[in-house]
Short mmCIF file of C-alpha atoms in Angstrom, two decimals:
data_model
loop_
_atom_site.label_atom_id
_atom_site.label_comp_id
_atom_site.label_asym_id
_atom_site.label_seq_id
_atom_site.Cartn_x
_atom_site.Cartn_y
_atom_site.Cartn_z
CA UNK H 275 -29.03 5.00 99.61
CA UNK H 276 -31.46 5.17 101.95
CA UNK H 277 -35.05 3.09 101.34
CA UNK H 278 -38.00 4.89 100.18
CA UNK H 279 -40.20 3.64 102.49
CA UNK H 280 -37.47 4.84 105.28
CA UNK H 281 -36.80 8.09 103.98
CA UNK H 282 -40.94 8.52 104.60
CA UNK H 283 -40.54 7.37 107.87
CA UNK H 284 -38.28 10.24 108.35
CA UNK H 285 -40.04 12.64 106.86
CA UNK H 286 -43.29 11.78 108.90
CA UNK H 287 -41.37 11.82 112.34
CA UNK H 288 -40.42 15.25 111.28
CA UNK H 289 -43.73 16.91 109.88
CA UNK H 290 -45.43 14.66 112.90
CA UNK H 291 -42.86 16.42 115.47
CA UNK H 292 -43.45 20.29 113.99
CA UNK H 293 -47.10 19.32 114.16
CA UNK H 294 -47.81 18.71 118.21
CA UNK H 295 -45.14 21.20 118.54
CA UNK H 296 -46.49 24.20 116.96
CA UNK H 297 -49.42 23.06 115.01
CA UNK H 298 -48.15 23.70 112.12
CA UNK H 299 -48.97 20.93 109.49
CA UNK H 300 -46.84 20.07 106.54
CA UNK H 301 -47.38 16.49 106.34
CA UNK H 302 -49.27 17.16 103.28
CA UNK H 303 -47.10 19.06 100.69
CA UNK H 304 -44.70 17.44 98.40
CA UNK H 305 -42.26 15.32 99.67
CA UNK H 306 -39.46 16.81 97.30
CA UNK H 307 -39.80 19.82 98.42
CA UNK H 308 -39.87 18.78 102.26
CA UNK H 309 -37.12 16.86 101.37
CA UNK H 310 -34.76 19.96 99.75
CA UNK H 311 -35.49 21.93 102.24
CA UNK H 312 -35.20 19.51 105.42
CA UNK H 313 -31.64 18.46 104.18
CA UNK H 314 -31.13 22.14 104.03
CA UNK H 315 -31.68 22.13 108.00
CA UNK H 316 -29.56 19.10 107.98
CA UNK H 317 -26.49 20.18 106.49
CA UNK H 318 -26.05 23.33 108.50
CA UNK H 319 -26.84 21.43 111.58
CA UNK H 320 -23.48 18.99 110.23
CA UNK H 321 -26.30 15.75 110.30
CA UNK H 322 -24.97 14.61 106.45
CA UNK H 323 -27.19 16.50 104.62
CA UNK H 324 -29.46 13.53 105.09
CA UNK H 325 -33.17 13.72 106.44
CA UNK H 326 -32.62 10.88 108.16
CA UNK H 327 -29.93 12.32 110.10
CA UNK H 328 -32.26 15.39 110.94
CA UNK H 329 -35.22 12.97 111.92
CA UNK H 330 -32.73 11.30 114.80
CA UNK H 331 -32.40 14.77 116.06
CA UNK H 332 -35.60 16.13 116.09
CA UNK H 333 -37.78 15.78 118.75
CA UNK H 334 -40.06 17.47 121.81
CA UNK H 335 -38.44 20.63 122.66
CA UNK H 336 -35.84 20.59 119.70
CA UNK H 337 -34.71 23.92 118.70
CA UNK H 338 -34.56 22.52 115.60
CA UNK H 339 -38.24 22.51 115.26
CA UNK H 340 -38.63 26.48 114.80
CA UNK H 341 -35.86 26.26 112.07
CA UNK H 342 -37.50 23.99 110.08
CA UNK H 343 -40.95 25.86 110.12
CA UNK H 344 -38.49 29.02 108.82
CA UNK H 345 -37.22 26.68 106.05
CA UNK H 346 -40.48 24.94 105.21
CA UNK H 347 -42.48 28.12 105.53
CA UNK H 348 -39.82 30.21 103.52
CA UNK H 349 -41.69 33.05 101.58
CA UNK H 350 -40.01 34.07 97.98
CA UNK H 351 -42.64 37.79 97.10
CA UNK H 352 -41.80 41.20 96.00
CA UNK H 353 -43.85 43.81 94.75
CA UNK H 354 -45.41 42.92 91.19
CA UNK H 355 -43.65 39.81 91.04
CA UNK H 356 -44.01 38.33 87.56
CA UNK H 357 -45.04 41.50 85.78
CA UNK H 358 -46.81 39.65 82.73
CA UNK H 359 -49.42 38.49 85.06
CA UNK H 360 -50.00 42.47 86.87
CA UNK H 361 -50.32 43.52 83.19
CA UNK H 362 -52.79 41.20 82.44
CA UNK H 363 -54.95 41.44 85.18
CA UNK H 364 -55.02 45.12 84.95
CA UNK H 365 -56.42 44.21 81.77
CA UNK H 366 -58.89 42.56 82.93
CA UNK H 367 -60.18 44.77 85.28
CA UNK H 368 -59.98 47.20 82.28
CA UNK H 369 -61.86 45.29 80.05
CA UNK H 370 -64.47 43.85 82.52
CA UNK H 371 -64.48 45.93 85.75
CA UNK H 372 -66.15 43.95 88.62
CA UNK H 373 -69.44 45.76 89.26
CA UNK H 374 -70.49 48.69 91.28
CA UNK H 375 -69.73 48.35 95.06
CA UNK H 376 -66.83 47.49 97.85
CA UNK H 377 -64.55 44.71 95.41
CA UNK H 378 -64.09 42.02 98.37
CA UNK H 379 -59.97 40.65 97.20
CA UNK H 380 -58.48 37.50 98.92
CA UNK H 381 -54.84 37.24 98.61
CA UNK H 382 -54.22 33.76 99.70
CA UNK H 383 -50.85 32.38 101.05
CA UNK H 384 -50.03 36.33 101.10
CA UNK H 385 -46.27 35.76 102.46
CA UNK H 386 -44.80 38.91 103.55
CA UNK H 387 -47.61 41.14 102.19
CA UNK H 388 -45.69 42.24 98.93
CA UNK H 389 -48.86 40.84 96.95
CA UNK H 390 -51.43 42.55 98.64
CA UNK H 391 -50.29 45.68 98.55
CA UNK H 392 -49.34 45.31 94.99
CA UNK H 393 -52.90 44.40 94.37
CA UNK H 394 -54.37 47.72 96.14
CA UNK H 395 -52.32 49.48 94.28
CA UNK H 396 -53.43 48.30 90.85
CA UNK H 397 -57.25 48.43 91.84
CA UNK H 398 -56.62 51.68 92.57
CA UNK H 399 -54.82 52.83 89.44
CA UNK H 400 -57.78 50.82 87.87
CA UNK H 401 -60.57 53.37 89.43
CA UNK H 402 -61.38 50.75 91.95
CA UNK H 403 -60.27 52.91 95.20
CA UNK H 404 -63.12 51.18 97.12
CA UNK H 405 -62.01 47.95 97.49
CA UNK H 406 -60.56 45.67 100.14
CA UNK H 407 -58.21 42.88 100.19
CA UNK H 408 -58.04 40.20 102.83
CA UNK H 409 -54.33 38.92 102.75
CA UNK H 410 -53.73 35.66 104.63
CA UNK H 411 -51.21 33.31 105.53
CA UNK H 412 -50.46 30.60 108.15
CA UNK H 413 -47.32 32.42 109.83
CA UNK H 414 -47.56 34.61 112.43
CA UNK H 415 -43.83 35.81 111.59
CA UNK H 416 -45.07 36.81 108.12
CA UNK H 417 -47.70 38.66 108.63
CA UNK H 418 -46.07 40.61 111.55
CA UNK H 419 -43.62 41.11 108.61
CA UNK H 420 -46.63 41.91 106.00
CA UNK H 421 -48.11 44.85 108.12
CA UNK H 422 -44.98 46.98 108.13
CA UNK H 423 -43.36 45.59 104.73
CA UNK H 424 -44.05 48.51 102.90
CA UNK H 425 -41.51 50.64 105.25
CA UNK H 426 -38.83 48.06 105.05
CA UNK H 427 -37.82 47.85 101.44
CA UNK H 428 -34.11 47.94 101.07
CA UNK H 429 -34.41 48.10 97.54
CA UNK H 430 -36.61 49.40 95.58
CA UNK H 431 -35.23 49.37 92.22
CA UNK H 432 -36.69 45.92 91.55
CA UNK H 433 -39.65 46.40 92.46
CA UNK H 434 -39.89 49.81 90.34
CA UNK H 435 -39.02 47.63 87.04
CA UNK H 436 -41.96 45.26 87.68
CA UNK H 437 -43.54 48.03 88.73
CA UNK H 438 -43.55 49.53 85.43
CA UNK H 439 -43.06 46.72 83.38
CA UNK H 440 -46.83 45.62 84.30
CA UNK H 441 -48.16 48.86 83.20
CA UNK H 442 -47.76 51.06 86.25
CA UNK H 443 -47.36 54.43 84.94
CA UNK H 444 -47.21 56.34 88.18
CA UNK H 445 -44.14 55.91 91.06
CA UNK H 446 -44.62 53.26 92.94
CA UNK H 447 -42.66 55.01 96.04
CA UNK H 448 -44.94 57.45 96.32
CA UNK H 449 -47.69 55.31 97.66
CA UNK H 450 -45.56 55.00 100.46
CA UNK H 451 -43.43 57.74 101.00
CA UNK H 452 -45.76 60.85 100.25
CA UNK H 453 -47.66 58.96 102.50
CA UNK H 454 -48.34 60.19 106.21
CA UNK H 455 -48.62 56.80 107.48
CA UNK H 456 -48.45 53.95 104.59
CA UNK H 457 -49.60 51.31 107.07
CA UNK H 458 -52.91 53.74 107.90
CA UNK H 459 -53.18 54.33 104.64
CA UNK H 460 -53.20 51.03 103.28
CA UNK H 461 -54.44 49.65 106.71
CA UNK H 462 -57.91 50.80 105.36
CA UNK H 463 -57.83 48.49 102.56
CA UNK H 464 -55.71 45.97 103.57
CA UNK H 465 -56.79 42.99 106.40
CA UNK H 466 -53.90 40.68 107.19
CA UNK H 467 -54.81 37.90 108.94
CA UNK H 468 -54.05 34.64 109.72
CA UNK H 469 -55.76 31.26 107.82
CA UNK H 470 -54.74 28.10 106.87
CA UNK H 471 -55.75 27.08 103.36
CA UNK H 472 -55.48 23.58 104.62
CA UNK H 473 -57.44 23.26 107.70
CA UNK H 474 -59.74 26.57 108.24
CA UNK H 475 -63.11 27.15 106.62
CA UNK H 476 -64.07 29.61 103.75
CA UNK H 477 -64.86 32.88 105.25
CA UNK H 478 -66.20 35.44 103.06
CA UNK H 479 -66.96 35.70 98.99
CA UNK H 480 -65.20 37.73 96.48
CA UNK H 481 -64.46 39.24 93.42
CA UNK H 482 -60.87 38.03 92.90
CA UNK H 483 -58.92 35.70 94.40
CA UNK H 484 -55.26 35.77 94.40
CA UNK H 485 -53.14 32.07 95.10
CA UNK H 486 -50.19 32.22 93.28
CA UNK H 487 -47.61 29.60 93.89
CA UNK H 488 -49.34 28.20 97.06
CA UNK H 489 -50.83 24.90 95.91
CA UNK H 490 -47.49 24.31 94.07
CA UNK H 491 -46.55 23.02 97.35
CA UNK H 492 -49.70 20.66 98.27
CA UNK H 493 -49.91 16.92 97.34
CA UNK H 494 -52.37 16.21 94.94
CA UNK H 495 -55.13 16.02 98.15
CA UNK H 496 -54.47 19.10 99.92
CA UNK H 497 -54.75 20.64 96.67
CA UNK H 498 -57.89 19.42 95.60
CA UNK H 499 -59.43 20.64 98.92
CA UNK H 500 -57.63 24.12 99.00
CA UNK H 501 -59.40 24.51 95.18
CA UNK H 502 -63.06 23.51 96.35
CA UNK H 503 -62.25 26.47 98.80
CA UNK H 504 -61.29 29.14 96.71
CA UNK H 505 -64.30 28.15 94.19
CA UNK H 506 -66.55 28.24 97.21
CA UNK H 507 -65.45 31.57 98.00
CA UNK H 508 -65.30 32.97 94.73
CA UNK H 509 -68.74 35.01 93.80
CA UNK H 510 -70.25 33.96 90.32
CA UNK H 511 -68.34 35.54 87.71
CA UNK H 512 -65.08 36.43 90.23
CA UNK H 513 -61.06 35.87 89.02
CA UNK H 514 -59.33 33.02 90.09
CA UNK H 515 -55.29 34.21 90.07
CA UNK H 516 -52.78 31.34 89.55
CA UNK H 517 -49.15 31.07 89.14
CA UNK H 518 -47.89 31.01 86.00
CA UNK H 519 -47.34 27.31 85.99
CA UNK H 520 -49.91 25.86 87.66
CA UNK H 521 -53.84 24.91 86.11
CA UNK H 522 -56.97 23.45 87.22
CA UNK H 523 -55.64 20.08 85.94
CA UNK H 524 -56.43 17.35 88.47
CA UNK H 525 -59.40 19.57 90.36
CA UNK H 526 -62.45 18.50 88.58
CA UNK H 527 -63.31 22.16 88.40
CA UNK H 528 -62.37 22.98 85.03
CA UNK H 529 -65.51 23.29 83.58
CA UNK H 530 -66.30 25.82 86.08
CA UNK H 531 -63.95 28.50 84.99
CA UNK H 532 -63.45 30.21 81.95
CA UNK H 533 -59.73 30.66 80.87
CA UNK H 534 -59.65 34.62 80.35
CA UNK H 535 -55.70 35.46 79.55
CA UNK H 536 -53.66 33.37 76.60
CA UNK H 537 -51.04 33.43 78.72
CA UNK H 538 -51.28 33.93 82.39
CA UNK H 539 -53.49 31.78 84.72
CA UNK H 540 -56.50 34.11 84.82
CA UNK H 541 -59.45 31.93 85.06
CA UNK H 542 -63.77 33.21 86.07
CA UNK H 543 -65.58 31.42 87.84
CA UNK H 544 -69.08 30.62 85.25
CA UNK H 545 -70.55 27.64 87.05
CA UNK Y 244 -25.47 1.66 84.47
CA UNK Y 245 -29.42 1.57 85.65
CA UNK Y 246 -31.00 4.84 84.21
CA UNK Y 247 -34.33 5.71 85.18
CA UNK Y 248 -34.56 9.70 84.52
CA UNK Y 249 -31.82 11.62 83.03
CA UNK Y 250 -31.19 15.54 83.75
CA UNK Y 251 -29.07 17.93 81.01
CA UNK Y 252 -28.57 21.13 82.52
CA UNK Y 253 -26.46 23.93 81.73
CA UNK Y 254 -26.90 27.80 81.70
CA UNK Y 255 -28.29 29.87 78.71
CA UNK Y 256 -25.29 29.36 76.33
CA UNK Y 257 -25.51 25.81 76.41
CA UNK Y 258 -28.98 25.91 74.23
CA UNK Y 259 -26.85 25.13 71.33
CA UNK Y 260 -26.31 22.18 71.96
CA UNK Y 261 -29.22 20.78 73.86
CA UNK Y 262 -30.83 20.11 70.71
CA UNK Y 263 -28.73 17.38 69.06
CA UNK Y 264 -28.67 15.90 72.36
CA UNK Y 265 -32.35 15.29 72.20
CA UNK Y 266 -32.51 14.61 68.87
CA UNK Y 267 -29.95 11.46 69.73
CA UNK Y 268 -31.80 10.15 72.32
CA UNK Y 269 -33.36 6.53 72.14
CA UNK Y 270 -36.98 6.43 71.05
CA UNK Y 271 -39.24 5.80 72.95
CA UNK Y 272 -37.24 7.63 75.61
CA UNK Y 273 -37.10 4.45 78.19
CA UNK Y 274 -37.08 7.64 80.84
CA UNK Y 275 -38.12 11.18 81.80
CA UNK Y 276 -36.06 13.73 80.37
CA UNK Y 277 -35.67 17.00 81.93
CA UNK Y 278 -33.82 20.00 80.63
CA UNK Y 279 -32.84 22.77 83.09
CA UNK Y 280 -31.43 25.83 81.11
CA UNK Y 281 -30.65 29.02 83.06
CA UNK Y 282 -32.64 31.97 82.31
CA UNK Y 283 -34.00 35.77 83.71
CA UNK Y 284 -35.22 36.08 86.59
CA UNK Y 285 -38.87 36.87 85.75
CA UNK Y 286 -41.60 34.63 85.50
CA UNK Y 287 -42.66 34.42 81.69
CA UNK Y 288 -45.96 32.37 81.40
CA UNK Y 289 -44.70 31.38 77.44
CA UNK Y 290 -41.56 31.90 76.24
CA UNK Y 291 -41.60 30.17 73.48
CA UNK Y 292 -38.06 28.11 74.33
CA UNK Y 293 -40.09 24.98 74.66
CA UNK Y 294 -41.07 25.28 70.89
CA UNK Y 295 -37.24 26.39 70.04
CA UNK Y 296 -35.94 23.26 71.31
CA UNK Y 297 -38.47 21.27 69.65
CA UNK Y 298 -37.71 22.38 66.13
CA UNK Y 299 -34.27 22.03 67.30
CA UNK Y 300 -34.60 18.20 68.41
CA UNK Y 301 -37.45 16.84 66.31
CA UNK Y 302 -38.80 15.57 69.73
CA UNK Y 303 -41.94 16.72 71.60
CA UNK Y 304 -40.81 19.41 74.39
CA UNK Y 305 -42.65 20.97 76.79
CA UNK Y 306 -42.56 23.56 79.89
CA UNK Y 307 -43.23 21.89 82.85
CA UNK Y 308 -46.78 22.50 84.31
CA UNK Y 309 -47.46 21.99 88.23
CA UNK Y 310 -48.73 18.26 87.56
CA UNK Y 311 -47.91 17.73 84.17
CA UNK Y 312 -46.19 14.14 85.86
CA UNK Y 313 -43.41 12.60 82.98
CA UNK Y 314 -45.68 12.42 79.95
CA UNK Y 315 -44.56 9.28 77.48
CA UNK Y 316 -41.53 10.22 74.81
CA UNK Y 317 -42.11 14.59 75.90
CA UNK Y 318 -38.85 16.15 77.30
CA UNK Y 319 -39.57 18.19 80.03
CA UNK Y 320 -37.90 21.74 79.84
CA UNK Y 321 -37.42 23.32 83.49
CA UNK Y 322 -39.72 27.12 83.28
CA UNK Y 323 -38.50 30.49 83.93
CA UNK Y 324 -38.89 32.18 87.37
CA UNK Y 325 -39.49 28.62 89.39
CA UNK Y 326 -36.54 25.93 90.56
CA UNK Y 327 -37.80 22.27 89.22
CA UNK Y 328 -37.59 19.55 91.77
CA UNK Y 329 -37.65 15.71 90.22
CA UNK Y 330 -40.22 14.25 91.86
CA UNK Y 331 -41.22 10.09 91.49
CA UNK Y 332 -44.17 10.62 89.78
CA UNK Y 333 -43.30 14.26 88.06
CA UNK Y 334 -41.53 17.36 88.20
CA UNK Y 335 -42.06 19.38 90.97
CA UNK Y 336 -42.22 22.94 90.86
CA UNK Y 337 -41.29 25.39 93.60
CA UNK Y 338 -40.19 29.54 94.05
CA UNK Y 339 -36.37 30.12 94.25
CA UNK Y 340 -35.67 31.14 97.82
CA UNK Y 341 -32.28 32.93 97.08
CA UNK Y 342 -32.74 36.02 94.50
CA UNK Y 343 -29.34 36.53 93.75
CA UNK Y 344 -28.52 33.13 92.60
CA UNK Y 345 -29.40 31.94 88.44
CA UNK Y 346 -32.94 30.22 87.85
CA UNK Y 347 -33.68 27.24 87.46
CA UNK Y 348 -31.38 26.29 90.02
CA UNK Y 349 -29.00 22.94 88.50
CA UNK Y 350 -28.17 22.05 91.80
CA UNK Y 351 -31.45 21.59 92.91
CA UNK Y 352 -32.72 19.62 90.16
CA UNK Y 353 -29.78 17.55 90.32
CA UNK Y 354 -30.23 17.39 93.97
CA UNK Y 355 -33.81 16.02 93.52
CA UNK Y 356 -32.86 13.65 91.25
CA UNK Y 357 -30.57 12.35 93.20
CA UNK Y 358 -33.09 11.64 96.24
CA UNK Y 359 -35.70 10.39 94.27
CA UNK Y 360 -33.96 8.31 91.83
CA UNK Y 361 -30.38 7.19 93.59
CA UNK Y 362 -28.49 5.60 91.50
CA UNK Y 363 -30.76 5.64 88.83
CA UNK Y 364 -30.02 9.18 88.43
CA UNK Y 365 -28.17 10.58 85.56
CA UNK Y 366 -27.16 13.84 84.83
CA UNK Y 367 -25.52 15.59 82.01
CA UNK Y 368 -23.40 19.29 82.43
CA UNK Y 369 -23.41 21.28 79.79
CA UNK Y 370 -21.65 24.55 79.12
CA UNK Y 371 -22.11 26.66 82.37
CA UNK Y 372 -21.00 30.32 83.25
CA UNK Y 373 -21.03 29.32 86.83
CA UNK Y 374 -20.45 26.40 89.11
CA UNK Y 375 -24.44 25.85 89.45
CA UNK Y 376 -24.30 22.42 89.60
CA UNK Y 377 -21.25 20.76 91.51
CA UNK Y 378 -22.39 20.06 94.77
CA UNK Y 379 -26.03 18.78 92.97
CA UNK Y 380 -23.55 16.51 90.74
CA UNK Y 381 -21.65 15.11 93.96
CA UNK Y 382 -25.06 14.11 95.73
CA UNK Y 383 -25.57 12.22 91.92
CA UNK Y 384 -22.63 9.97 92.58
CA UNK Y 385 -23.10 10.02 96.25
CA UNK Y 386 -26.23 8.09 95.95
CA UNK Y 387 -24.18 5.87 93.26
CA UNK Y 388 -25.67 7.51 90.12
CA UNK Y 389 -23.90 8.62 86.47
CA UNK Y 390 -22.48 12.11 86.25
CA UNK Y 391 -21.51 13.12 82.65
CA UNK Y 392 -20.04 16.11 81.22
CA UNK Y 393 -19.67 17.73 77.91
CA UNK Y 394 -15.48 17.60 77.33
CA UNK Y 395 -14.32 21.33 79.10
CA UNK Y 396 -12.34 21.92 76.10
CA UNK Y 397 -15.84 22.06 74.19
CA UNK Y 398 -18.20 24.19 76.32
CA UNK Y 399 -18.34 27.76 75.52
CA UNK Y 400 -18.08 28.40 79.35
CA UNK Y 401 -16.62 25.92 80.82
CA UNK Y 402 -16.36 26.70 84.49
CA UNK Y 403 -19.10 23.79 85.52
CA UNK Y 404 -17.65 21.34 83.33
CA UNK Y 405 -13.92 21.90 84.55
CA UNK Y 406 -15.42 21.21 88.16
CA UNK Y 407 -17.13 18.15 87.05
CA UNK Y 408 -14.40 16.70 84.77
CA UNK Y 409 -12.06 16.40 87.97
CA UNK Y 410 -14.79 14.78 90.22
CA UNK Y 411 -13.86 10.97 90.56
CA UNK Y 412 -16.24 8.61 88.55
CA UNK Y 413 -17.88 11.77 86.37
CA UNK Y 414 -16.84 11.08 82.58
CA UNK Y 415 -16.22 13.87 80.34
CA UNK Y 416 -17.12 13.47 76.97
CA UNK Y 417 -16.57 15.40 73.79
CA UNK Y 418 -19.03 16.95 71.60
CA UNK Y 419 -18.69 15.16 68.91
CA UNK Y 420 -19.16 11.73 71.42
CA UNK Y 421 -21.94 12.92 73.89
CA UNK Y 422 -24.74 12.05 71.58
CA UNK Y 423 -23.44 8.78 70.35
CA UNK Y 424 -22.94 7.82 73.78
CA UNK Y 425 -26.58 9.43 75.08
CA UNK Y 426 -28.20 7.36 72.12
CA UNK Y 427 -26.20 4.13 73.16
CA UNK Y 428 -28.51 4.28 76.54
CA UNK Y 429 -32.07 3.13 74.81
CA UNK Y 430 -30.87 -0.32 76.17
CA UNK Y 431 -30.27 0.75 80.10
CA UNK Y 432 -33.69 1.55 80.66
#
């Protein structure tokens, strides 16, 4: 088995490669996960399934380089993902409504755009038609994907369950299809744009912030930094949105937020 | 046999008989513990399986939390709706990039545990409904770690076990034997 200390080596080469390639930076997210999904590129490539074998052949140029930003930058979505947590925050916004005026959203780490546009439509089924969400990510490829999702869904059966199984009582479809132009329609209330958690500055405040299963990915530094920037950008009293795993544990900003759901990872910002 | 973190994995049938498991296993557990049991597809923030398996075992069991790192003598129980990676200093947690595949993925916690550990590594197969597992299990004794099965005669579906039982150097065990031998490791450690 190869050393620790080598197996790092690899990995750095490789992050350090896709880096002053692209400009893409992964060198700081977990290195089990870079290491899954590098010896994913590995194996089909026939280099032993071994980063080590994928660090010899990556290098200036590689091809290899814009398959492993696909694999490292993979994006798992769909439209009310995780139901219990839609159902909750509709909740929420029942029980508290955000006050009068535009509600400013941030879906951060938006992936293919499946989030966002669930989120419009649940602030609008919430009475909240004025609102709009900012949906970023760092891939160019996904948000190209993100602006036209909503007339590519092969099947929408899934989606329909969560759909209803977080308290949608109207069809989902119909936001798109009775549409005459879903991305105009949504295009109002939906920005995608490009911003990396990591590196770029906060740029607006908000009500709610959505970054669910994004800092899963950081090492314990990255994510530290990514929180002070969603607490910078949250406005007193906002919603933080977490996965369903993941805490405040670690970001010295507990005591900042108020734990609002039992069960999902709804916190406000009170400090 | 060097163990430093031990996996038991199997799909939702085997929860039967994850808890006598535990409940055999050396105290203080000399290693992290992780239990990866197949389940739905959705995310569920608490489903209560954590608690199940603790009044099953006797032993502390919780979900794993993004940073919850291997708390002392707690077995760590794989959540719904992410894969679990074993990570050095904890479990890490991350989204399942196929949907049509079972969650929590055995084969990439045995995968994991296999990079991170090497032949420290040691995983357990349980009763499986699908082959989930084997090529995670031949990275295991790849990197020279311990690949044990529950006997296939003794697994309610026994379609991983069959797979492991014929892999060179993975032992298959009987019921009856798996915890004696799982409480005979509190010296490996």
């Amino acid at each position: 088995m190869a050393g620790r200390a080598e197996v790092q080596r690899a990995v750095d080469h490789i992050t350090g490669t896709v880096l002053a390639e692209t400009g893409y930076d992964f060198s700081e997210y977990q290195v089990p996960f870079l290491l899954r999904r590098l010896e994913s590129v590995a194996g089909r490539h026939g280099l032993g399934d071994s980063v080590l074998g994928l660090a010899g052949a990556v290098h200036a140029g590689s091809p290899l380089v814009a398959e492993i930003i696909e694999a490292l930058g993979l994006a798992v979505t769909g439209m009310f993902r995780d139901p219990g947590f839609w159902a909750a925050l509709r909740r929420q916004l029942r029980e508290r409504p955000p006050p009068q005026g535009p509600i400013r959203c941030w879906v951060a780490g938006c992936a293919t755009g499946q989030e966002a546009y669930s989120l419009s439509i649940l602030l609008q089924e919430s009475g909240l038609e004025d609102h709009l969400v900012y949906a970023t990510d760092i891939s160019e490829p996904s948000l190209t994907a993100a602006r036209t999702c909503c007339r590519t869904v092969a099947d929408w059966g899934p989606a329909e369950e969560s759909y209803r199984m977080s308290g949608g009582t109207g069809d989902l479809r119909s936001y798109f299809a009775d549409a005459a132009d879903p991305a105009e329609t949504f295009g109002r209330r939906i920005l995608f744009a490009r911003h990396n958690l990591a590196t770029d500055a906060v740029f607006n405040s908000f009500h709610l912030v959505l970054c669910r299963n994004v800092m899963i990915y950081f090492n314990n530094d990255l994510r530290l930094r990514a929180h002070q920037k969603l607490y910078r950008s949250l406005l007193p009293d906002g919603l933080l949105c977490l996965g369903s795993r993941e805490s405040l544990w670690g970001t010295e900003l507990a005591t900042c937020y108020r734990r609002e759901d039992s069960a999902e990872r709804i916190y406000r910002k009170v400090l | 046999m060097q163990v430093e973190m031990l996996v038991l994995a199997g799909s939702a049938g085997a929860l039967d008989s994850v808890g006598p498991l535990l409940r055999a296993l050396p105290l203080p557990l000399p290693w992290p513990v992780l239990v990866v049991l197949h389940r739905g597809r959705h995310t569920v923030a608490d489903s209560g399986l954590a608690d199940l398996l603790s009044a099953l075992s006797g032993r502390p069991v919780a979900e794993v939390d993004d940073r919850s790192g291997w708390p002392a003598d707690t077995v760590l129980l794989a959540p719904q709706g992410y894969d679990t990676l074993v990570g050095r200093d904890g479990p890490v947690l991350v989204e399942p990039t196929s949907a049509g595949r079972s969650t929590p993925s055995l084969d990439e916690a045995f995968d994991s545990a296999a990079d991170t550990f090497g032949a420290a590594a040691m995983i357990v197969g349980l009763s499986c409904a699908s082959t989930d597992g084997l090529a995670g299990a031949r990275r295991v004794l790849a990197q020279g770690g311990t690949v044990w099965t529950l006997h296939p005669a003794d697994a309610p579906f026994p379609m991983l076990a069959r797979e492991l039982a014929a892999l060179p150097d993975a032992s298959a065990i009987h019921a009856e034997d798996l915890a004696d031998r799982l409480a005979a490791l509190g010296g490996s450690g």
